[in-house]
Coordinates of C-alpha atoms and ligand atoms in Angstrom, one line a residue:
X1 CA -22.9 19.8 -9.3
X2 CA -25.0 16.8 -10.0
X3 CA -23.4 14.1 -12.2
X4 CA -26.1 14.4 -14.9
X5 CA -25.8 18.2 -14.9
X6 CA -22.1 18.0 -14.9
X7 CA -22.1 15.8 -18.0
X8 CA -24.6 18.1 -19.9
X9 CA -22.5 21.1 -19.0
X10 CA -19.4 19.3 -20.1
X11 CA -20.8 18.3 -23.4
X12 CA -22.1 21.8 -24.2
X13 CA -19.0 23.4 -22.8
X14 CA -21.2 25.6 -20.6
X15 CA -21.2 26.5 -16.9
X16 CA -24.3 25.7 -14.7
X17 CA -25.5 29.3 -14.7
X18 CA -25.3 29.8 -18.5
X19 CA -27.0 26.4 -19.0
X20 CA -30.0 27.6 -16.8
X21 CA -30.1 30.9 -18.7
X22 CA -30.4 29.1 -22.1
X23 CA -33.0 26.7 -20.7
X24 CA -34.9 29.8 -19.2
X25 CA -35.0 28.1 -15.7
X26 CA -33.6 29.4 -12.5
X27 CA -31.6 27.4 -10.0
X28 CA -34.5 26.9 -7.8
X29 CA -36.9 25.7 -10.4
X30 CA -34.2 23.3 -11.8
X31 CA -33.7 22.0 -8.2
X32 CA -37.4 21.3 -7.8
X33 CA -37.5 19.4 -11.1
X34 CA -34.3 17.6 -10.2
X35 CA -35.6 16.7 -6.7
X36 CA -38.7 15.3 -8.3
X37 CA -36.5 12.5 -9.8
X38 CA -34.0 12.1 -7.1
X39 CA -36.0 12.6 -3.9
X40 CA -34.8 10.0 -1.3
X41 CA -36.0 9.7 2.3
X42 CA -37.8 13.0 1.8
X43 CA -34.4 14.7 1.3
X44 CA -33.8 17.4 -1.1
X45 CA -30.7 18.4 -3.0
X46 CA -29.2 21.7 -2.2
X47 CA -26.0 23.7 -2.8
X48 CA -24.6 24.7 0.6
X49 CA -25.7 28.4 -0.3
X50 CA -29.3 27.1 -1.1
X51 CA -29.5 25.0 2.1
X52 CA -28.8 28.2 4.1
X53 CA -31.3 30.1 2.0
X54 CA -34.0 27.4 2.5
X55 CA -33.2 27.2 6.1
X56 CA -33.6 30.9 6.5
X57 CA -37.1 30.8 4.7
X58 CA -38.2 27.8 6.7
X59 CA -37.0 29.5 10.0
X60 CA -39.3 32.3 9.4
X61 CA -37.2 35.2 8.1
X62 CA -38.9 38.4 7.2
X63 CA -35.9 39.8 5.3
X64 CA -32.7 38.9 3.5
X65 CA -30.2 41.5 2.5
X66 CA -27.0 41.0 0.6
X67 CA -24.4 42.4 -1.8
X68 CA -23.2 39.8 -4.4
X69 CA -19.9 38.2 -4.0
X70 CA -18.6 34.7 -4.7
X71 CA -19.2 32.3 -3.1
X72 CA -22.1 33.7 -1.2
X73 CA -24.2 35.2 -4.2
X74 CA -26.5 32.1 -4.7
X75 CA -28.1 32.6 -1.2
X76 CA -30.0 35.6 -2.1
X77 CA -30.6 34.5 -5.7
X78 CA -32.2 31.4 -4.4
X79 CA -34.5 33.2 -2.1
X80 CA -35.5 35.7 -4.8
X81 CA -36.2 32.9 -7.2
X82 CA -38.9 31.1 -4.9
X83 CA -42.5 32.1 -5.3
X84 CA -43.0 31.7 -1.5
X85 CA -40.7 34.7 -0.9
X86 CA -43.1 37.2 -2.5
X87 CA -46.2 35.3 -1.2
X88 CA -45.0 35.6 2.3
X89 CA -43.8 39.1 1.9
X90 CA -40.2 38.3 2.7
X91 CA -38.2 41.3 1.9
X92 CA -35.4 40.2 -0.4
X93 CA -33.3 42.5 -2.6
X94 CA -29.7 43.5 -3.3
X95 CA -28.3 46.3 -1.1
X96 CA -25.8 48.9 -2.3
X97 CA -23.0 47.2 -0.3
X98 CA -22.4 44.9 2.6
X99 CA -22.6 47.7 5.2
X100 CA -26.0 48.8 4.1
X101 CA -27.1 45.1 4.0
X102 CA -25.8 44.6 7.6
X103 CA -27.6 47.7 8.8
X104 CA -30.9 46.9 7.0
X105 CA -30.9 43.5 8.6
X106 CA -30.0 45.1 12.1
X107 CA -33.1 47.4 11.6
X108 CA -35.3 44.4 10.9
X109 CA -33.9 42.7 14.0
X110 CA -34.6 45.8 16.0
X111 CA -38.3 45.5 14.9
X112 CA -38.4 42.1 16.4
X113 CA -38.3 40.1 13.1
X114 CA -35.7 37.5 11.9
X115 CA -33.3 38.6 9.2
X116 CA -30.1 37.6 7.5
X117 CA -27.3 39.6 6.0
X118 CA -25.2 37.7 3.4
X119 CA -21.8 38.5 2.0
X120 CA -18.4 37.1 1.0
X121 CA -15.6 37.3 3.5
X122 CA -14.1 40.6 2.3
X123 CA -17.6 42.0 2.4
X124 CA -17.4 41.8 6.2
X125 CA -14.6 44.3 6.1
X126 CA -17.0 46.6 4.3
X127 CA -19.7 45.9 7.0
X128 CA -17.3 45.8 9.9
X129 CA -18.3 49.1 11.5
X130 CA -22.1 48.1 11.6
X131 CA -21.2 44.4 12.4
X132 CA -18.9 45.1 15.4
X133 CA -21.3 47.7 16.8
X134 CA -24.2 45.2 16.3
X135 CA -22.5 43.1 19.0
X136 CA -22.8 46.1 21.3
X137 CA -26.4 46.9 20.6
X138 CA -27.1 43.3 20.4
X139 CA -30.1 41.8 18.5
X140 CA -33.9 41.8 19.2
X141 CA -35.4 39.6 16.5
X142 CA -33.0 36.8 15.4
X143 CA -30.1 38.2 13.3
X144 CA -27.7 36.0 11.4
X145 CA -24.8 37.3 9.3
X146 CA -23.9 34.6 6.8
X147 CA -20.3 35.0 5.5
X148 CA -18.7 32.8 2.9
X149 CA -14.9 32.6 3.0
X150 CA -12.8 31.6 0.1
X151 CA -9.6 29.8 1.1
X152 CA -7.2 29.5 -1.8
X153 CA -8.7 32.7 -3.1
X154 CA -10.6 30.9 -6.0
X155 CA -12.2 34.3 -6.8
X156 CA -11.1 36.8 -4.2
X157 CA -8.2 39.0 -3.3
X158 CA -7.4 37.4 0.1
X159 CA -8.3 34.4 2.2
X160 CA -9.1 36.0 5.5
X161 CA -10.9 33.8 8.0
X162 CA -14.1 35.2 9.5
X163 CA -13.7 33.3 12.8
X164 CA -11.4 36.2 13.8
X165 CA -14.2 38.7 13.3
X166 CA -16.5 36.6 15.5
X167 CA -14.0 36.6 18.3
X168 CA -13.1 40.2 17.8
X169 CA -16.7 41.3 18.1
X170 CA -17.5 38.7 20.8
X171 CA -20.4 36.9 18.9
X172 CA -21.1 33.3 18.5
X173 CA -20.2 31.6 15.2
X174 CA -21.5 28.4 13.6
X175 CA -19.6 26.6 10.9
X176 CA -21.5 23.8 9.0
X177 CA -19.7 20.6 7.9
X178 CA -22.2 19.8 5.3
X179 CA -25.5 21.0 3.6
X180 CA -27.7 19.4 6.3
X181 CA -25.9 21.3 9.1
X182 CA -26.0 24.5 7.0
X183 CA -29.8 24.1 6.9
X184 CA -30.1 23.2 10.5
X185 CA -27.8 25.8 11.7
X186 CA -30.0 28.6 10.5
X187 CA -32.7 27.4 12.9
X188 CA -30.0 26.9 15.7
X189 CA -28.6 30.3 14.9
X190 CA -31.8 32.2 15.2
X191 CA -32.6 30.4 18.6
X192 CA -29.2 31.4 19.8
X193 CA -29.4 34.8 18.5
X194 CA -32.8 35.4 20.2
X195 CA -31.8 33.6 23.5
X196 CA -28.5 35.5 23.8
X197 CA -29.8 38.7 22.2
X198 CA -26.8 38.8 19.9
X199 CA -26.1 38.6 16.2
X200 CA -24.7 35.2 15.2
X201 CA -22.3 34.5 12.3
X202 CA -22.7 31.4 10.0
X203 CA -19.4 30.9 8.3
X204 CA -19.0 28.6 5.3
X205 CA -16.3 28.2 2.7
X206 CA -16.3 27.9 -1.1
X207 CA -16.3 24.0 -1.1
X208 CA -19.5 23.8 0.9
X209 CA -21.2 26.9 -0.6
X210 CA -20.8 25.4 -4.2
X211 CA -21.4 21.6 -3.7
X212 CA -24.7 19.8 -3.5
X213 CA -25.9 17.5 -0.7
X214 CA -29.1 16.1 0.7
X215 CA -31.1 18.0 3.2
X216 CA -34.1 16.9 5.2
X217 CA -36.2 19.9 5.9
X218 CA -38.0 20.9 9.2
X219 CA -41.5 22.2 9.7
X220 CA -41.8 25.9 8.6
X221 CA -41.9 28.5 11.3
X222 CA -44.1 31.6 11.2
X223 CA -42.4 35.0 10.9
X224 CA -42.2 37.0 14.1
X225 CA -44.6 39.9 14.7
X226 CA -43.2 43.4 15.2
X227 CA -42.0 43.6 18.7
X228 CA -39.6 46.4 19.9
X229 CA -36.7 45.8 22.3
X230 CA -37.7 45.8 26.0
X231 CA -35.0 48.3 26.8
X232 CA -35.4 51.3 24.7
X233 CA -31.8 52.4 25.2
X234 CA -30.5 49.0 23.8
X235 CA -29.8 50.4 20.4
X236 CA -28.6 53.9 21.3
X237 CA -24.9 53.7 21.5
X238 CA -24.2 56.8 23.4
X239 CA -21.1 56.1 25.6
X240 CA -23.1 55.5 28.8
X241 CA -25.3 53.0 27.1
X242 CA -22.5 51.5 25.1
X243 CA -20.4 51.0 28.2
X244 CA -23.2 49.1 29.9
X245 CA -23.9 47.0 26.8
X246 CA -20.3 46.2 26.4
X247 CA -19.9 44.9 30.0
X248 CA -23.1 42.7 29.3
X249 CA -21.3 41.5 26.1
X250 CA -18.3 40.5 28.1
X251 CA -20.4 38.9 30.7
X252 CA -22.2 36.8 28.1
X253 CA -18.9 35.3 26.9
X254 CA -18.9 32.7 29.8
X255 CA -22.3 31.5 28.9
X256 CA -21.4 31.3 25.1
X257 CA -18.4 29.2 25.9
X258 CA -20.4 26.9 28.1
X259 CA -23.0 26.6 25.2
X260 CA -20.2 25.7 22.9
X261 CA -18.9 23.0 25.3
X262 CA -22.3 21.3 25.2
X263 CA -23.2 22.1 21.7
X264 CA -24.4 19.2 19.5
X265 CA -22.2 20.8 16.9
X266 CA -19.0 20.3 18.8
X267 CA -18.4 16.5 18.7
X268 CA -15.8 15.2 21.2
X269 CA -15.1 11.5 20.5
X270 CA -12.6 10.0 23.0
X271 CA -13.5 6.4 22.4
X272 CA -10.6 5.4 20.2
X273 CA -7.9 3.4 22.0
X274 CA -5.0 4.9 20.1
X275 CA -4.2 8.0 22.0
X276 CA -0.7 8.8 20.5
X277 CA -2.5 11.4 18.7
X278 CA -5.8 13.4 18.9
X279 CA -7.4 15.5 16.1
X280 CA -9.0 18.8 16.4
X281 CA -10.8 19.6 13.0
X282 CA -13.0 22.6 12.3
X283 CA -15.9 23.1 10.0
X284 CA -15.8 21.0 6.8
X285 CA -12.2 19.8 7.7
X286 CA -13.6 16.8 9.6
X287 CA -14.8 15.5 6.2
X288 CA -11.2 15.2 4.9
X289 CA -10.2 13.2 8.0
X290 CA -13.3 11.0 7.9
X291 CA -12.9 10.4 4.2
X292 CA -9.3 9.0 4.6
X293 CA -10.5 6.5 7.3
X294 CA -13.8 5.6 5.7
X295 CA -16.2 7.5 7.9
X296 CA -16.1 9.4 11.1
X297 CA -16.8 6.3 13.1
X298 CA -13.7 4.7 11.7
X299 CA -11.3 7.5 12.8
X300 CA -8.7 5.5 14.9
X301 CA -7.9 8.6 17.0
X302 CA -9.7 10.6 19.6
X303 CA -11.0 13.6 17.8
X304 CA -13.0 16.9 18.3
X305 CA -15.0 18.3 15.5
X306 CA -15.6 21.9 16.2
X307 CA -18.6 23.8 14.5
X308 CA -19.7 26.1 17.2
X309 CA -17.6 29.1 18.6
X310 CA -16.3 30.6 21.0
X311 CA -14.0 27.7 21.1
X312 CA -15.2 24.9 23.4
X313 CA -12.3 25.3 25.9
X314 CA -13.3 22.5 28.1
X315 CA -13.6 19.9 25.3
X316 CA -10.2 21.1 24.0
X317 CA -8.7 20.5 27.4
X318 CA -10.2 17.1 27.6
X319 CA -8.8 15.9 24.3
X320 CA -5.3 17.5 25.2
X321 CA -5.2 15.6 28.5
X322 CA -6.1 12.3 26.8
X323 CA -3.6 12.5 23.9
X324 CA 0.2 12.7 23.5
X325 CA 0.0 15.2 20.7
X326 CA -2.6 17.0 18.7
X327 CA -3.1 17.6 15.0
X328 CA -5.1 20.6 14.1
X329 CA -6.9 20.4 10.8
X330 CA -8.6 23.8 10.3
X331 CA -10.2 25.0 7.0
X332 CA -8.8 28.6 6.9
X333 CA -6.3 30.1 9.4
X334 CA -4.7 28.2 12.3
X335 CA -7.3 29.9 14.5
X336 CA -7.6 27.5 17.3
X337 CA -4.1 26.1 16.8
X338 CA -2.6 29.5 17.5
X339 CA -4.7 29.9 20.6
X340 CA -3.7 26.5 21.8
X341 CA -0.1 27.3 21.3
X342 CA -0.4 30.4 23.4
X343 CA 3.1 32.0 23.6
X344 CA 4.8 28.7 23.1
X345 CA 4.9 28.3 19.4
X346 CA 7.3 25.3 19.6
X347 CA 5.1 23.3 21.9
X348 CA 5.8 19.8 20.7
X349 CA 2.3 18.6 21.5
X350 CA 0.7 20.6 18.6
X351 CA 1.0 20.3 14.9
X352 CA -0.9 21.7 12.0
X353 CA -0.6 24.7 9.9
X354 CA 1.9 26.5 12.1
X355 CA 4.6 23.9 12.0
X356 CA 4.3 23.0 8.4
X357 CA 2.5 19.7 8.9
X358 CA -0.3 21.1 6.8
X359 CA 0.3 24.0 4.3
X360 CA 0.1 27.4 6.1
X361 CA -2.1 28.8 3.4
X362 CA -4.8 27.6 1.0
X363 CA -7.7 25.3 1.0
X364 CA -7.3 21.8 2.6
X365 CA -7.6 18.8 0.4
X366 CA -7.5 15.0 1.1
X367 CA -3.9 14.7 0.0
X368 CA -2.6 17.4 2.3
X369 CA -4.6 15.9 5.2
X370 CA -3.4 12.4 4.3
X371 CA 0.2 13.7 4.5
X372 CA -0.3 15.2 7.8
X373 CA -1.6 11.9 9.1
X374 CA 1.2 9.9 7.8
X375 CA -1.1 8.0 5.3
X376 CA 0.3 7.1 1.9
X377 CA -2.0 8.1 -1.1
X378 CA -1.6 8.0 -4.8
X379 CA -1.4 11.8 -5.0
X380 CA -3.8 14.3 -6.3
X381 CA -6.5 12.8 -8.6
X382 CA -6.2 14.1 -12.1
X383 CA -9.0 16.4 -13.1
X384 CA -11.0 15.8 -16.2
X385 CA -10.2 18.3 -18.9
X386 CA -13.3 20.4 -18.4
X387 CA -12.3 21.1 -14.8
X388 CA -8.8 22.3 -15.5
X389 CA -8.2 25.8 -14.6
X390 CA -8.2 28.2 -17.4
X391 CA -7.0 31.8 -17.2
X392 CA -10.1 34.1 -17.0
X393 CA -10.6 36.6 -19.9
X394 CA -13.0 39.2 -21.0
X395 CA -15.8 37.7 -23.1
X396 CA -15.7 38.3 -26.9
X397 CA -17.5 41.6 -27.6
X398 CA -17.3 42.8 -24.1
X399 CA -17.5 46.5 -23.9
X400 CA -14.7 46.8 -21.5
X401 CA -12.3 45.6 -24.3
X402 CA -13.1 48.7 -26.4
X403 CA -12.7 50.9 -23.3
X404 CA -9.2 49.5 -22.6
X405 CA -8.3 49.8 -26.3
X406 CA -8.7 53.7 -26.1
X407 CA -7.2 53.9 -22.6
X408 CA -4.2 52.1 -24.0
X409 CA -3.8 54.7 -26.8
X410 CA -3.3 57.3 -24.0
X411 CA -0.9 55.1 -22.1
X412 CA 1.2 54.6 -25.3
X413 CA 1.2 58.4 -25.9
X414 CA 2.2 59.2 -22.3
X415 CA 4.2 56.7 -20.2
X416 CA 3.4 58.8 -17.0
X417 CA -0.2 57.7 -17.3
X418 CA -1.3 55.7 -14.3
X419 CA -4.5 53.6 -14.2
X420 CA -6.0 52.8 -10.8
X421 CA -8.6 50.1 -11.4
X422 CA -11.2 48.5 -9.2
X423 CA -12.9 45.0 -8.8
X424 CA -15.1 43.8 -11.5
X425 CA -14.7 42.1 -15.0
X426 CA -12.5 45.1 -16.0
X427 CA -9.9 43.9 -13.4
X428 CA -9.0 41.6 -16.3
X429 CA -7.5 44.6 -17.9
X430 CA -4.4 43.7 -16.0
X431 CA -3.9 40.6 -18.2
X432 CA -2.5 40.5 -21.7
X433 CA -3.3 41.7 -24.3
X434 CA -4.4 44.8 -22.5
X435 CA -1.9 45.1 -19.6
X436 CA -3.7 48.4 -19.0
X437 CA -4.0 48.8 -15.2
X438 CA -1.6 49.4 -12.4
X439 CA -3.6 48.7 -9.2
X440 CA -6.6 46.7 -8.0
X441 CA -7.0 46.5 -4.3
X442 CA -10.5 46.5 -2.8
X443 CA -13.9 47.7 -4.0
X444 CA -14.0 51.5 -4.3
X445 CA -10.2 51.9 -4.1
X446 CA -9.8 53.0 -7.7
X447 CA -11.1 56.6 -7.4
X448 CA -9.5 57.2 -4.0
X449 CA -6.2 55.8 -5.0
X450 CA -6.2 57.8 -8.2
X451 CA -6.9 60.8 -6.0
X452 CA -4.1 60.1 -3.6
X453 CA -1.7 59.6 -6.6
X454 CA -3.0 62.8 -8.2
X455 CA -2.3 64.5 -4.8
X456 CA 1.3 63.2 -5.1
X457 CA 1.6 64.9 -8.5
X458 CA 0.8 61.9 -10.7
X459 CA -0.6 63.0 -14.1
X460 CA -2.6 61.7 -16.0
X461 CA -4.2 59.8 -13.0
X462 CA -7.1 57.7 -14.3
X463 CA -9.6 55.7 -12.2
X464 CA -11.4 52.8 -13.8
X465 CA -14.5 51.5 -11.9
X466 CA -17.7 49.6 -12.9
X467 CA -21.2 50.9 -12.4
X468 CA -22.1 48.5 -9.5
X469 CA -18.8 49.1 -7.8
X470 CA -19.4 52.9 -8.1
X471 CA -22.7 52.5 -6.2
X472 CA -21.0 50.1 -3.7
X473 CA -18.2 52.4 -2.5
X474 CA -16.9 54.5 -5.4
X475 CA -19.2 57.4 -5.0
X476 CA -17.7 58.6 -1.7
X477 CA -14.3 58.8 -3.4
X478 CA -15.8 61.0 -6.1
X479 CA -17.2 63.2 -3.4
X480 CA -13.7 63.6 -2.0
X481 CA -12.2 64.4 -5.5
X482 CA -15.0 66.9 -6.2
X483 CA -14.6 68.6 -2.8
X484 CA -10.9 69.2 -3.7
X485 CA -11.5 69.5 -7.4
X486 CA -8.6 67.1 -8.0
X487 CA -7.2 67.0 -11.5
X488 CA -7.9 63.4 -12.5
X489 CA -10.2 61.4 -14.7
X490 CA -12.8 58.8 -13.5
X491 CA -13.9 56.2 -16.1
X492 CA -17.1 54.5 -15.1
X493 CA -17.5 51.5 -17.4
X494 CA -21.3 51.3 -17.2
X495 CA -22.3 47.8 -18.5
X496 CA -25.9 48.1 -16.7
X497 CA -25.2 45.1 -14.5
X498 CA -22.9 43.5 -11.8
X499 CA -21.3 41.2 -14.5
X500 CA -18.4 39.6 -12.4
X501 CA -20.7 37.9 -10.0
X502 CA -23.3 36.7 -12.5
X503 CA -25.3 39.7 -13.8
X504 CA -27.2 40.7 -10.7
X505 CA -29.0 44.1 -11.0
X506 CA -26.9 47.2 -10.6
X507 CA -28.3 49.6 -8.1
X508 CA -27.3 52.6 -10.1
X509 CA -29.2 51.6 -13.3
X510 CA -32.0 53.6 -15.1
X511 CA -30.3 56.9 -15.1
X512 CA -29.4 57.0 -11.3
X513 CA -25.7 56.9 -12.1
X514 CA -25.8 60.0 -14.2
X515 CA -27.6 61.9 -11.5
X516 CA -25.3 60.7 -8.8
X517 CA -22.3 61.9 -10.8
X518 CA -23.9 65.3 -11.3
X519 CA -25.0 65.3 -7.7
X520 CA -21.5 64.8 -6.4
X521 CA -20.6 68.1 -7.9
X522 CA -18.7 67.3 -11.1
X523 CA -18.7 70.3 -13.4
X524 CA -21.2 69.3 -16.1
X525 CA -18.7 70.3 -18.9
X526 CA -16.3 67.6 -17.4
X527 CA -19.0 64.8 -17.7
X528 CA -18.6 62.8 -21.0
X529 CA -20.9 59.9 -21.9
X530 CA -19.5 57.7 -24.7
X531 CA -20.3 54.3 -26.3
X532 CA -17.3 52.0 -26.2
X533 CA -17.6 50.4 -29.7
X534 CA -14.7 49.8 -32.1
X535 CA -16.2 52.3 -34.7
X536 CA -16.0 55.0 -32.0
X537 CA -12.4 54.2 -31.1
X538 CA -10.8 57.5 -32.5
X539 CA -13.5 59.8 -31.1
X540 CA -13.4 58.0 -27.7
X541 CA -9.6 58.5 -27.5
X542 CA -9.9 62.2 -28.2
X543 CA -12.6 62.5 -25.5
X544 CA -10.2 60.8 -23.0
X545 CA -7.5 63.1 -24.0
X546 CA -9.8 66.1 -23.6
X547 CA -10.8 64.9 -20.1
X548 CA -7.2 64.5 -19.0
X549 CA -6.5 68.2 -20.0
X550 CA -9.6 69.6 -18.4
X551 CA -9.2 71.4 -15.0
X552 CA -10.4 69.3 -11.9
X553 CA -12.2 66.1 -11.9
X554 CA -13.6 64.7 -15.2
X555 CA -15.9 61.8 -15.5
X556 CA -16.3 59.6 -18.5
X557 CA -19.2 57.3 -18.5
X558 CA -18.5 54.5 -21.0
X559 CA -21.9 53.0 -21.5
X560 CA -22.7 49.8 -23.4
X561 CA -24.6 46.8 -21.9
X562 CA -22.8 43.7 -20.9
X563 CA -22.7 41.1 -23.6
X564 CA -24.1 38.5 -21.2
X565 CA -27.2 40.4 -20.4
X566 CA -27.7 41.2 -24.1
X567 CA -27.6 37.5 -24.9
X568 CA -30.1 36.6 -22.2
X569 CA -32.7 39.4 -23.0
Ligands
TPP601 C1 -16.3 43.8 -0.6 C2 -16.6 43.0 -1.8 N1 -17.8 42.6 -2.1 C3 -18.2 41.9 -3.2 C4 -17.2 41.4 -4.0 C5 -17.5 40.6 -5.3 N2 -17.5 41.4 -6.5 C6 -16.4 41.5 -7.2 S1 -16.5 42.5 -8.4 C7 -18.1 43.0 -8.1 C8 -18.9 43.9 -8.8 C9 -18.7 44.0 -10.2 O1 -19.6 44.9 -10.9 P1 -19.2 46.1 -11.7 O2 -18.3 47.1 -10.8 O3 -20.4 46.7 -12.2 O4 -18.3 45.6 -12.8 P2 -18.5 44.5 -14.0 O5 -18.2 43.1 -13.4 O6 -20.1 44.5 -14.3 O7 -17.8 44.8 -15.2 C10 -18.4 42.2 -6.9 C11 -19.8 42.3 -6.4 C12 -15.8 41.8 -3.7 N3 -14.8 41.4 -4.5 N4 -15.6 42.5 -2.6

């Protein structure tokens, strides 16, 4: 965040998004105003997410597809907010989930145009079927999958490293170290995608996604015309075609590795005289090393900064042969370190996250890297009060509070009650004073887990899910429950938005949700729509009790708009 913006937010005790809402400006228009005053050397200030978004627009995308998820949400929000998106007919809207986003982008690539699909790291699990198979179909128009990882789980349920997915699928991955590279890599990624006829991943992490830096833009490229694949069997993955495509994909790996070895994004510097130790740093991790020595040029050891994958095997061999030992500094998992160890985990030449020189989990920071390099520091800098972590909580007057209040009446009356929740603001029902839920695993898992538990004999078995998550992946679970007429209750907390990630539109708004519930086959007598307000508490408790006693699946739609969208309307 910019210092001036930071101090305004600090004084008003608001976050950046809330401030923009109050001022009735969006991030893009704020940026343009800010850039008007701080423009230097024709550079512009962008969040990492915005640099990717602007890069995509300048590199001639025809479509951007995404499902919100921190820290990737701002990519699509930024593209949506620019007038040029509509002026140039760039398709840009939220998809139901990451899999549909991935497939829509693949369809655009099939038609010969450039497209991006954006998601957070766990979103790639949802999109995995489409993604892994897109490596077998290959791309036609440039296709980039932008995935934002969240080491340290600032707002996620795991810290998986997307580089494993790239290796698993056999596609190249680019990993910017700063905002300028994020911007440039969109151009490079599309060129690579169209040259190799493969999807390309751009991986970034929270720290880059949500910090601002200067970017110098390139000339804008025209969008591609529609042009179908030369081989009209390319996208038909019947086994005979898939086998042939898969062989071609394996064959391409040599060229991809050779491109990595000569990439401008893999910087091998063997100039330093002290070769007692060499450093291999990946993505933004090179910045921590550079910061400790006062810049990349001042790093006193040979180093390799890796930002293009598959791993540049030749460069890695070169630095290994020059140095007595190697320190791996990787943001995320010990991805290259493990490969370098091979089956010899105790190889003394290697240190990093595997031997405890760096913490095995969590985001890197300058102090951890300093310790690994044997440099004394004064310890972690104290954060100003406004930055101190505070436990999250439901907003005052949030409708979910009233839903949990009547759910808790049922739990109090019957200790057998089990509540399978999902991912959204209502996950905070796990915390005091509610303590109202028993599970939260992944998006969509509430209804299916409640069904599995009901199958096991649990009663009452309740699922709690939000409207956006229902559209994302809850609906298929309801289909299962209806198919078997499982005795359970699904509570859909419909606040008319995707609140957790910043109030993006919910795809099931405007009456779609009710039609979907009916269309899944829920008995109309078992569908109850209620308003979670304190004054309706008794009535709502009775309705839930009734739903629990009904035969088969019951659905309660607890409908009241999120307080945040109420405020901004
Ligand atoms: C696979 C995946 N994609 C995206 C996210 C980010 N995310 C967390 S909750 C959520 C949706 C919340 O919306 P809703 O279910 O309507 O609940 P609300 O927050 O509005 O109460 C999203 C998109 C995630 N955690 N996992």
